[in-house]
Short mmCIF file of C-alpha atoms in Angstrom, two decimals:
data_model
loop_
_atom_site.label_atom_id
_atom_site.label_comp_id
_atom_site.label_asym_id
_atom_site.label_seq_id
_atom_site.Cartn_x
_atom_site.Cartn_y
_atom_site.Cartn_z
CA MET A 17 14.52 -12.57 -15.58
CA GLU A 18 17.21 -11.47 -17.97
CA ASN A 19 18.80 -14.94 -17.82
CA LEU A 20 16.29 -16.84 -19.21
CA ASP A 21 15.46 -14.23 -22.16
CA TYR A 22 19.36 -15.18 -23.75
CA MET A 23 19.46 -18.70 -22.84
CA GLN A 24 16.21 -18.91 -24.82
CA VAL A 25 17.55 -16.99 -27.87
CA ALA A 26 20.80 -18.79 -27.52
CA ASN A 27 18.75 -22.63 -28.48
CA ASP A 28 16.49 -20.44 -30.84
CA PRO A 29 15.85 -23.15 -33.83
CA LYS A 30 16.27 -20.93 -36.51
CA LEU A 31 20.33 -20.40 -34.73
CA TRP A 32 21.01 -23.84 -36.87
CA LEU A 33 20.27 -22.43 -39.65
CA VAL A 34 22.84 -19.79 -39.94
CA THR A 35 24.89 -22.16 -38.26
CA ILE A 36 24.74 -25.41 -40.46
CA PRO A 37 26.61 -23.70 -43.57
CA ILE A 38 29.72 -23.14 -42.12
CA ILE A 39 30.55 -26.36 -40.60
CA ALA A 40 29.37 -27.64 -43.97
CA VAL A 41 31.73 -25.92 -45.48
CA VAL A 42 34.33 -27.20 -42.83
CA VAL A 43 33.33 -30.98 -43.89
CA ILE A 44 33.26 -30.17 -47.59
CA GLN A 45 36.74 -28.43 -47.02
CA ALA A 46 37.59 -32.04 -45.64
CA ILE A 47 36.40 -34.19 -48.39
CA LEU A 48 37.92 -31.85 -51.12
CA TYR A 49 41.64 -32.11 -49.34
CA VAL A 50 41.15 -35.62 -48.87
CA ARG A 51 39.91 -36.16 -52.38
CA ASN A 52 43.64 -33.99 -53.61
CA GLY A 53 45.31 -36.31 -51.78
CA LEU A 54 43.85 -39.41 -52.96
CA SER A 55 43.92 -38.24 -56.77
CA HIS A 56 47.72 -37.63 -56.39
CA ALA A 57 48.78 -40.68 -53.90
CA LYS A 58 49.54 -42.82 -56.85
CA GLU A 59 52.08 -40.28 -57.94
CA ALA A 60 53.84 -40.10 -54.68
CA ASP A 61 53.79 -44.17 -54.70
CA LEU A 62 51.37 -44.62 -52.14
CA SER A 63 49.54 -47.48 -52.15
CA LYS A 64 45.66 -48.16 -51.89
CA GLU A 65 46.48 -50.11 -48.89
CA GLU A 66 48.38 -47.65 -47.72
CA CYS A 67 45.67 -45.13 -48.16
CA LYS A 68 42.85 -46.90 -46.63
CA LYS A 69 44.91 -47.41 -43.63
CA ALA A 70 46.23 -44.03 -43.16
CA PHE A 71 42.27 -43.49 -43.25
CA LYS A 72 41.52 -45.69 -40.44
CA VAL A 73 44.27 -44.56 -38.24
CA GLY A 74 42.89 -41.14 -38.82
CA ILE A 75 39.53 -41.99 -37.53
CA VAL A 76 40.62 -44.30 -34.54
CA SER A 77 42.93 -41.85 -33.42
CA SER A 78 40.21 -39.24 -33.06
CA ILE A 79 37.57 -40.78 -31.50
CA GLY A 80 39.50 -40.08 -28.19
CA PRO A 81 40.35 -36.79 -28.27
CA SER A 82 36.69 -35.67 -29.72
CA PHE A 83 35.37 -36.98 -26.92
CA GLY A 84 37.13 -35.28 -24.88
CA VAL A 85 35.26 -32.37 -26.17
CA VAL A 86 31.79 -34.25 -24.53
CA THR A 87 32.52 -32.99 -21.62
CA VAL A 88 33.38 -29.50 -22.38
CA MET A 89 30.56 -28.89 -24.96
CA LEU A 90 28.16 -30.00 -22.24
CA SER A 91 28.99 -27.53 -19.67
CA MET A 92 29.22 -25.08 -22.48
CA ILE A 93 25.67 -26.00 -23.97
CA ALA A 94 24.44 -25.21 -20.71
CA ILE A 95 25.52 -21.73 -20.45
CA LEU A 96 26.10 -20.98 -24.27
CA GLY A 97 22.81 -22.47 -25.77
CA THR A 98 23.38 -25.85 -28.40
CA PRO A 99 23.25 -24.45 -31.93
CA VAL A 100 26.54 -21.79 -31.14
CA THR A 101 28.30 -23.91 -28.82
CA TRP A 102 28.12 -26.92 -31.83
CA GLN A 103 29.10 -24.30 -34.48
CA ARG A 104 32.23 -23.20 -32.37
CA LEU A 105 33.25 -26.80 -31.40
CA SER A 106 32.90 -28.35 -34.82
CA MET A 107 35.42 -25.27 -36.12
CA VAL A 108 38.51 -23.16 -35.75
CA GLY A 109 39.81 -22.62 -31.97
CA ASN A 110 39.55 -25.32 -29.24
CA ALA A 111 37.13 -25.12 -26.23
CA GLN A 112 39.53 -23.41 -24.27
CA GLN A 113 39.65 -20.27 -26.35
CA GLU A 114 36.06 -20.33 -26.95
CA MET A 115 34.97 -20.01 -23.54
CA LEU A 116 37.42 -17.40 -23.11
CA MET A 117 36.18 -15.57 -25.85
CA ALA A 118 32.71 -15.60 -24.20
CA GLU A 119 34.30 -14.22 -21.06
CA ILE A 120 36.03 -11.75 -23.00
CA GLY A 121 32.54 -10.85 -24.46
CA ALA A 122 31.06 -10.39 -20.65
CA GLY A 123 33.57 -8.98 -19.58
CA LEU A 124 32.89 -5.93 -21.21
CA TYR A 125 29.92 -5.59 -19.30
CA ASN A 126 31.65 -6.35 -16.25
CA THR A 127 30.03 -9.31 -15.81
CA GLN A 128 30.85 -13.24 -16.39
CA VAL A 129 29.35 -16.01 -18.70
CA GLY A 130 25.78 -17.03 -16.97
CA ARG A 131 26.06 -15.51 -14.10
CA PRO A 132 23.77 -12.09 -13.17
CA GLY A 133 24.20 -9.35 -15.64
CA TYR A 134 24.37 -11.83 -18.60
CA GLY A 135 21.63 -11.35 -20.70
CA LEU A 136 20.74 -11.21 -24.37
CA GLU A 137 23.44 -8.29 -25.19
CA GLN A 138 26.20 -9.84 -23.59
CA PHE A 139 25.97 -13.08 -24.82
CA THR A 140 25.95 -11.11 -28.16
CA ALA A 141 29.21 -10.14 -26.97
CA SER A 142 30.03 -13.06 -26.19
CA MET A 143 29.55 -14.16 -29.83
CA TRP A 144 30.80 -11.30 -31.76
CA MET A 145 34.11 -12.48 -29.59
CA GLN A 146 34.50 -15.35 -30.67
CA THR A 147 33.44 -15.01 -33.81
CA LEU A 148 36.22 -11.94 -34.07
CA HIS A 149 39.09 -14.89 -32.80
CA GLY A 150 37.92 -17.09 -35.12
CA ILE A 151 38.18 -14.98 -38.03
CA ASN A 152 41.60 -13.76 -37.40
CA TRP A 153 42.90 -17.44 -37.46
CA LEU A 154 41.69 -17.17 -40.81
CA ILE A 155 42.87 -14.05 -42.07
CA ALA A 156 46.09 -15.05 -40.74
CA VAL A 157 46.32 -18.19 -43.05
CA LEU A 158 44.58 -16.19 -45.80
CA LEU A 159 47.19 -13.43 -45.83
CA LEU A 160 50.41 -15.34 -45.26
CA LEU A 161 49.87 -19.11 -45.72
CA HIS A 162 50.60 -19.27 -49.66
CA ARG A 163 53.44 -17.03 -49.40
CA MET A 164 55.01 -19.01 -46.92
CA GLU A 165 54.89 -21.72 -49.54
CA LYS A 166 56.71 -19.18 -51.83
CA VAL A 167 59.45 -19.04 -48.79
CA LYS A 168 59.52 -22.65 -48.76
CA VAL A 169 60.58 -23.22 -52.19
CA ARG A 170 63.03 -20.35 -52.34
CA VAL A 171 64.58 -21.34 -49.21
CA ALA A 172 65.01 -25.05 -50.33
CA LYS A 173 66.85 -24.35 -53.24
CA LYS A 174 69.45 -22.48 -51.68
CA ASP A 175 69.85 -25.15 -48.74
CA ALA A 176 67.72 -28.35 -48.53
CA TYR A 177 68.39 -29.00 -45.20
CA ILE A 178 67.27 -25.50 -43.54
CA LEU A 179 64.06 -25.62 -43.63
CA PRO A 180 63.26 -29.33 -42.05
CA ILE A 181 66.00 -27.92 -39.62
CA VAL A 182 63.62 -25.18 -38.77
CA GLY A 183 60.47 -26.49 -38.89
CA SER A 184 61.63 -29.75 -36.56
CA ALA A 185 62.98 -27.22 -34.11
CA ALA A 186 59.67 -25.23 -34.19
CA LEU A 187 57.86 -28.22 -33.59
CA ALA A 188 59.52 -29.55 -30.78
CA GLY A 189 59.31 -25.88 -29.34
CA VAL A 190 55.68 -25.75 -29.52
CA ILE A 191 55.48 -29.54 -28.25
CA ALA A 192 57.32 -29.23 -25.41
CA MET A 193 55.96 -25.64 -24.38
CA LEU A 194 52.25 -27.25 -24.62
CA GLY A 195 53.74 -30.01 -22.50
CA ALA A 196 55.20 -28.05 -19.94
CA THR A 197 52.04 -25.88 -19.42
CA GLN A 198 50.05 -29.07 -18.99
CA ALA A 199 52.67 -30.98 -16.04
CA LYS A 200 52.46 -27.54 -14.71
CA SER A 201 48.94 -27.15 -14.39
CA SER A 202 48.35 -29.75 -11.85
CA ASN A 203 49.64 -33.26 -10.57
CA GLY A 204 46.85 -35.10 -12.30
CA ASN A 205 47.56 -33.69 -15.75
CA ALA A 206 51.51 -34.04 -15.35
CA ILE A 207 50.53 -37.99 -14.10
CA ALA A 208 48.43 -38.51 -17.30
CA LEU A 209 51.11 -37.00 -20.02
CA LEU A 210 53.80 -39.09 -18.27
CA ILE A 211 51.73 -42.00 -18.80
CA ALA A 212 50.22 -41.62 -21.91
CA ALA A 213 54.37 -40.42 -22.65
CA LEU A 214 55.43 -43.76 -21.67
CA SER A 215 52.67 -45.72 -23.30
CA MET A 216 53.20 -44.39 -26.71
CA VAL A 217 56.90 -45.66 -26.66
CA VAL A 218 56.39 -48.92 -25.38
CA PHE A 219 54.05 -49.13 -27.83
CA THR A 220 55.98 -47.84 -31.15
CA LYS A 221 59.21 -50.08 -29.75
CA LEU A 222 56.56 -52.89 -29.53
CA GLY A 223 55.46 -52.74 -32.50
CA ASP A 224 58.55 -52.14 -34.38
CA LYS A 225 60.36 -55.16 -32.98
CA TYR A 226 57.47 -57.78 -33.07
CA LYS A 227 55.31 -57.96 -35.79
CA SER A 228 52.01 -60.03 -33.97
CA PHE A 229 52.18 -55.78 -32.11
CA ARG A 230 51.95 -53.90 -35.31
CA LYS A 231 48.33 -53.06 -34.22
CA LEU A 232 49.16 -51.96 -31.31
CA LYS A 233 51.44 -49.61 -32.92
CA GLU A 234 49.15 -48.10 -35.42
CA TYR A 235 46.34 -47.64 -32.64
CA GLY A 236 49.29 -46.57 -30.07
CA VAL A 237 47.71 -42.82 -29.79
CA GLY A 238 44.19 -43.96 -28.93
CA PHE A 239 45.42 -46.76 -26.33
CA SER A 240 47.82 -44.62 -24.82
CA MET A 241 45.16 -42.18 -24.29
CA LEU A 242 42.66 -44.00 -22.71
CA ILE A 243 45.16 -45.86 -20.46
CA ALA A 244 47.03 -42.77 -19.53
CA MET A 245 43.05 -41.40 -18.70
CA VAL A 246 41.91 -44.55 -16.78
CA LEU A 247 45.01 -44.93 -14.78
CA THR A 248 45.29 -41.19 -13.84
CA ARG A 249 41.31 -41.13 -12.57
CA LEU A 250 42.25 -44.25 -10.65
CA ILE A 251 45.15 -42.83 -9.53
CA MET A 252 44.16 -39.29 -8.71
CA GLY A 253 40.60 -40.43 -7.37
CA PRO A 254 37.32 -38.58 -7.84
CA LYS A 255 37.24 -34.84 -7.90
CA MET B 26 56.78 -12.15 -64.34
CA LYS B 27 60.40 -13.27 -63.66
CA ASN B 28 60.93 -15.73 -60.74
CA LYS B 29 57.64 -17.50 -60.98
CA ILE B 30 57.35 -20.21 -59.36
CA GLU B 31 55.72 -23.24 -60.95
CA TYR B 32 53.66 -25.03 -58.37
CA ASP B 33 52.56 -29.17 -59.11
CA LYS B 34 48.97 -29.60 -59.40
CA TYR B 35 48.87 -30.86 -56.32
CA THR B 36 49.60 -27.68 -54.35
CA VAL B 37 47.36 -25.00 -56.66
CA ASN B 38 44.66 -27.56 -56.14
CA THR B 39 45.44 -27.04 -52.40
CA ILE B 40 46.03 -23.72 -52.25
CA ARG B 41 42.54 -22.96 -54.40
CA ILE B 42 40.61 -25.14 -52.20
CA GLY B 43 42.27 -23.36 -49.39
CA ILE B 44 41.57 -20.25 -49.73
CA THR B 45 37.98 -20.48 -51.77
CA THR B 46 37.12 -22.38 -48.11
CA CYS B 47 38.55 -19.87 -45.48
CA LEU B 48 37.14 -17.04 -47.59
CA LEU B 49 33.70 -18.26 -47.22
CA GLY B 50 34.72 -19.06 -43.68
CA VAL B 51 35.11 -15.81 -42.53
CA ILE B 52 31.88 -14.37 -44.22
CA LEU B 53 29.83 -17.09 -43.14
CA SER B 54 30.99 -16.70 -39.60
CA PHE B 55 29.27 -13.49 -38.87
CA GLY B 56 26.38 -15.78 -39.49
CA PRO B 57 25.18 -15.75 -35.72
CA PRO B 58 26.14 -12.47 -34.77
CA LEU B 59 23.93 -11.12 -37.99
CA TYR B 60 21.01 -13.49 -37.28
CA LEU B 61 21.05 -11.81 -33.48
CA TYR B 62 21.12 -8.39 -34.88
CA LEU B 63 18.51 -8.47 -37.66
CA VAL B 64 16.16 -11.07 -35.82
CA TYR B 65 16.67 -9.57 -32.10
CA GLY B 66 17.97 -6.37 -32.55
CA ALA B 67 21.02 -7.46 -30.22
CA ILE B 68 24.12 -5.77 -30.74
CA PRO B 69 27.46 -4.35 -28.85
CA PRO B 70 28.20 -1.08 -28.98
CA GLY B 71 30.97 -0.91 -31.70
CA LYS B 72 33.15 0.62 -28.77
CA SER B 73 33.09 -2.52 -26.82
CA ILE B 74 33.40 -4.70 -30.08
CA LEU B 75 36.66 -2.97 -30.60
CA SER B 76 37.91 -3.04 -26.98
CA GLY B 77 36.99 -6.51 -27.19
CA TYR B 78 38.76 -7.11 -30.58
CA LEU B 79 42.16 -5.09 -29.05
CA VAL B 80 42.05 -7.28 -25.90
CA ILE B 81 42.15 -10.94 -28.66
CA LEU B 82 45.00 -9.03 -30.57
CA SER B 83 47.30 -8.53 -27.43
CA MET B 84 46.14 -11.93 -26.41
CA PHE B 85 46.66 -13.86 -29.58
CA GLY B 86 47.88 -11.36 -32.37
CA ILE B 87 51.47 -13.06 -32.43
CA SER B 88 50.12 -16.78 -31.88
CA TYR B 89 47.92 -16.67 -35.16
CA PHE B 90 51.50 -16.08 -37.24
CA THR B 91 53.65 -18.25 -34.94
CA ASP B 92 51.55 -21.24 -34.76
CA MET B 93 51.71 -20.98 -38.54
CA ILE B 94 55.17 -21.13 -38.75
CA ALA B 95 55.61 -23.57 -35.98
CA PHE B 96 53.26 -25.97 -37.85
CA TYR B 97 53.63 -25.13 -41.18
CA PRO B 98 56.66 -27.85 -41.81
CA VAL B 99 55.09 -30.31 -40.25
CA ALA B 100 51.54 -30.01 -41.47
CA GLY B 101 52.30 -28.73 -44.88
CA LEU B 102 49.74 -26.23 -46.67
CA THR B 103 47.04 -28.85 -46.25
CA GLY B 104 47.52 -29.33 -42.65
CA ILE B 105 47.41 -25.67 -41.70
CA TYR B 106 44.45 -24.90 -43.78
CA MET B 107 42.04 -27.69 -42.48
CA GLY B 108 43.84 -27.54 -39.09
CA TYR B 109 43.24 -24.10 -38.91
CA PHE B 110 39.81 -24.35 -40.39
CA ALA B 111 38.55 -27.12 -38.12
CA GLY B 112 40.57 -26.45 -35.37
CA ASN B 113 42.01 -27.84 -32.68
CA MET B 114 44.92 -27.99 -34.22
CA SER B 115 47.80 -29.00 -31.52
CA GLY B 116 44.61 -31.32 -29.76
CA LEU B 117 43.26 -33.21 -32.43
CA ARG B 118 44.72 -32.44 -35.97
CA LEU B 119 48.60 -32.86 -35.43
CA PRO B 120 48.33 -35.42 -33.17
CA VAL B 121 46.42 -37.57 -35.99
CA MET B 122 49.15 -36.31 -38.65
CA LEU B 123 51.89 -37.67 -36.78
CA ALA B 124 50.16 -40.84 -35.69
CA ALA B 125 49.35 -41.72 -39.44
CA ARG B 126 52.68 -41.38 -40.28
CA GLU B 127 54.08 -43.05 -37.62
CA ALA B 128 51.71 -46.24 -38.21
CA LEU B 129 52.92 -46.10 -41.63
CA GLY B 130 56.72 -45.61 -40.95
CA ILE B 131 56.77 -42.83 -43.22
CA ASN B 132 59.32 -40.47 -42.47
CA GLN B 133 58.76 -36.69 -43.39
CA GLN B 134 62.41 -35.71 -44.17
CA SER B 135 63.18 -38.91 -46.31
CA GLU B 136 59.80 -39.28 -48.02
CA PRO B 137 58.23 -35.67 -47.80
CA LYS B 138 55.18 -35.92 -50.84
CA LYS B 139 54.17 -39.02 -48.96
CA ALA B 140 54.02 -37.94 -45.60
CA GLU B 141 51.92 -34.84 -46.76
CA ILE B 142 49.46 -37.25 -48.68
CA VAL B 143 48.90 -39.69 -45.77
CA GLY B 144 48.86 -36.34 -43.15
CA THR B 145 46.24 -35.01 -45.41
CA ILE B 146 44.10 -37.98 -45.68
CA ALA B 147 44.73 -38.76 -41.61
CA MET B 148 43.29 -34.91 -40.77
CA GLY B 149 40.75 -35.37 -43.24
CA ALA B 150 39.41 -38.16 -41.48
CA SER B 151 39.89 -36.54 -37.98
CA VAL B 152 37.49 -33.71 -39.54
CA PHE B 153 34.87 -36.43 -40.00
CA VAL B 154 34.95 -37.12 -36.42
CA SER B 155 35.21 -34.42 -34.50
CA VAL B 156 31.95 -32.57 -36.59
CA ALA B 157 30.40 -36.15 -36.01
CA ALA B 158 31.05 -36.11 -31.93
CA THR B 159 30.00 -32.77 -31.86
CA SER B 160 26.78 -33.40 -33.58
CA LEU B 161 26.41 -36.39 -31.80
CA VAL B 162 26.95 -34.38 -28.29
CA ALA B 163 24.51 -31.73 -29.73
CA ILE B 164 21.36 -34.27 -30.43
CA ILE B 165 21.86 -36.85 -27.39
CA GLY B 166 24.56 -35.03 -24.92
CA PRO B 167 22.17 -35.29 -21.81
CA TRP B 168 21.57 -38.73 -22.37
CA ILE B 169 25.39 -39.42 -22.86
CA LEU B 170 26.37 -38.27 -19.29
CA SER B 171 23.38 -40.09 -17.46
CA VAL B 172 24.63 -43.52 -18.87
CA LEU B 173 28.07 -43.44 -18.86
CA PRO B 174 29.75 -44.28 -15.79
CA GLN B 175 30.65 -41.44 -13.17
CA VAL B 176 34.36 -42.96 -13.64
CA ILE B 177 35.04 -42.29 -16.99
CA ILE B 178 33.14 -39.20 -17.31
CA GLU B 179 35.81 -38.08 -14.85
CA ALA B 180 38.77 -39.83 -16.49
CA PHE B 181 37.81 -37.32 -19.69
CA ASP B 182 39.17 -34.37 -17.66
CA TYR B 183 42.74 -35.55 -18.47
CA ALA B 184 42.11 -36.58 -22.33
CA SER B 185 44.21 -32.99 -23.10
CA PRO B 186 47.43 -33.70 -21.07
CA ALA B 187 47.00 -37.35 -22.12
CA ILE B 188 46.69 -36.62 -25.84
CA MET B 189 49.82 -34.06 -25.46
CA GLY B 190 51.36 -36.62 -23.73
CA THR B 191 51.28 -39.45 -26.89
CA LEU B 192 52.45 -36.25 -28.55
CA VAL B 193 55.33 -35.64 -26.70
CA ALA B 194 56.45 -39.24 -26.93
CA ILE B 195 56.36 -38.82 -30.85
CA VAL B 196 57.97 -35.79 -31.22
CA GLY B 197 60.57 -36.30 -28.58
CA ARG B 198 61.18 -39.48 -30.10
CA GLN B 199 62.52 -37.79 -33.39
CA ASP B 200 65.54 -36.08 -32.27
CA VAL B 201 65.50 -36.64 -28.42
CA LYS B 202 68.58 -34.16 -27.72
CA ARG B 203 66.70 -31.38 -29.60
CA PHE B 204 63.22 -32.02 -27.83
CA VAL B 205 65.12 -32.29 -24.21
CA ILE B 206 66.45 -28.78 -25.08
CA ALA B 207 63.37 -27.42 -26.02
CA SER B 208 61.93 -28.91 -22.77
CA VAL B 209 64.61 -27.15 -20.77
CA LEU B 210 64.01 -23.84 -22.46
CA ALA B 211 60.25 -24.37 -21.80
CA GLY B 212 60.58 -25.15 -18.23
CA VAL B 213 63.22 -21.80 -18.22
CA VAL B 214 60.24 -19.69 -19.44
CA LEU B 215 57.49 -21.22 -17.38
CA PHE B 216 59.46 -20.30 -14.48
CA MET B 217 60.16 -16.99 -15.42
CA ASP B 218 56.61 -16.44 -15.41
CA LEU B 219 56.50 -13.75 -18.06
CA PRO B 220 53.00 -12.59 -19.55
CA ALA B 221 51.36 -16.03 -21.30
CA LEU B 222 51.90 -13.77 -24.43
CA PHE B 223 55.43 -14.70 -24.98
CA ASN B 224 56.14 -18.11 -23.92
CA PHE B 225 55.54 -19.64 -26.92
CA PRO B 226 57.31 -16.99 -29.29
CA LEU B 227 60.32 -17.53 -27.30
CA VAL B 228 60.64 -21.32 -26.70
CA ILE B 229 60.22 -21.63 -30.52
CA PHE B 230 62.94 -18.94 -31.28
CA ALA B 231 65.01 -19.89 -28.84
CA SER B 232 64.44 -23.43 -30.16
CA ILE B 233 65.13 -22.44 -34.14
CA ALA B 234 68.24 -20.64 -32.98
CA ILE B 235 70.04 -23.38 -31.06
CA SER B 236 69.14 -25.43 -34.15
CA LEU B 237 70.31 -23.31 -36.63
CA TYR B 238 73.41 -22.60 -34.92
CA GLU B 239 74.09 -26.10 -34.43
CA TYR B 240 73.65 -27.04 -37.79
CA LYS B 241 75.79 -24.24 -38.87
CA LYS B 242 78.55 -25.41 -36.62
CA HIS B 243 78.36 -28.75 -38.55
CA LYS B 244 78.36 -26.96 -41.99
CA GLU B 245 81.56 -25.43 -41.09
CA LYS B 246 83.11 -28.72 -39.85
CA ALA B 247 82.24 -30.51 -42.52
CA GLU B 248 83.62 -28.08 -44.66
CA GLU B 249 86.98 -27.57 -42.51
CA GLU B 250 87.54 -31.94 -43.33
CA ASP B 251 86.84 -31.08 -46.77
CA ARG B 252 89.27 -28.48 -46.82
CA LYS B 253 92.04 -30.59 -45.08
CA GLU B 254 91.04 -33.85 -47.09
CA GLU B 255 92.15 -31.77 -50.50
CA LYS B 256 95.08 -30.33 -48.79
CA ASP B 257 96.26 -33.91 -48.07
CA LYS B 258 95.39 -34.82 -51.41
CA GLU B 259 97.89 -32.01 -52.85
CA VAL B 260 100.70 -32.97 -50.10
CA GLN B 261 100.46 -36.59 -51.85
CA PHE B 262 101.19 -35.64 -55.35
CA GLU B 263 104.17 -33.49 -54.59
#
């Protein structure tokens, strides 16, 4: 009985009224930033062609990963309702983190999302955890980011090479760690990662060498993803 | 105020837009929880919220900041403001940014301004796509599932590692030696099986430390060689 109650609330159409505004801000922010970039593109020696290309590559490369959210989103909708799922997956954080937060909320009542004992109050707790986690990211940015820019300018004045080195090292660390975690998690994931990486290298090298393969390099991320996903599924078979 | 840093218009705009939208984001985030309280009277007890918050802090407290430190040099101001707010930084925003720079053959070290703007445009595009995708799914989700062949649906389980693979390729090719070192570090850390909280900061800082150490050695070597040249010149003139 309790379960039905909370799902009805979770799918309350009026919830859209409180979730749409923030996603509107997300989209407006993106529009403002793209406009800011475009209006200063000439100063940076960027041609209109290059800007258009950047936008095209942005769109095409996003399609694959965005639809990867599809399957997660559908299972989340089944237990957290559509409005909140839509909101949380369209902004801060990613699907795994949102589910984790929801579970932490449920855990406060010694239950799990969608299981017996998970009712309206537990659903609310899940949402509070998701909200708090989300704003933490934003607060960290608000507190620190503009200061980091100041630090960057000062350090760059002392030694122009240090920041790029720190940056590249940090990025390598993050990607290596993320990749290693993925590879360790399952054979299928390790295979997908490997195939995608190899495809990406091949496409980039081909695109660099032969003019006719230039499109391959441009959309390399999308192609590599597709190939890796499909091949891995064929190799690993049904779950 | 002495030592005031002059920012160019682009950066001023970036910070202004970022602070405004993120502040709005913090406020609007409370929409759903407040709605549930006002309309249904549903709210967890303060103690529970607090203890939940502490759990979250213990898991992610460091990540909020180390992620910023790690991604900021590559993503830039705009990349962080947008990437953090729109979410999915390492799985979507960052790959798209890097893909655009790669496609246009722009190197961040040699053409930072170009790289910044190209990254911004591409990331903006990714926001439009991701919001469109989630909206599409919200509207016709179940229908999509019923229409797609089972093989494709199962293939999407591998979307995450696939995207990571492309990132590995892009970042790895930028400096193979550094990436190999980072991968070894990552392997060691995973093997040590520490609480997940420590993994990322450890690898990030170790990678930075090693790179800075190598840079120092390189600088010292270069300075030594300069000094030797000077000495040789002196000898010539004697």
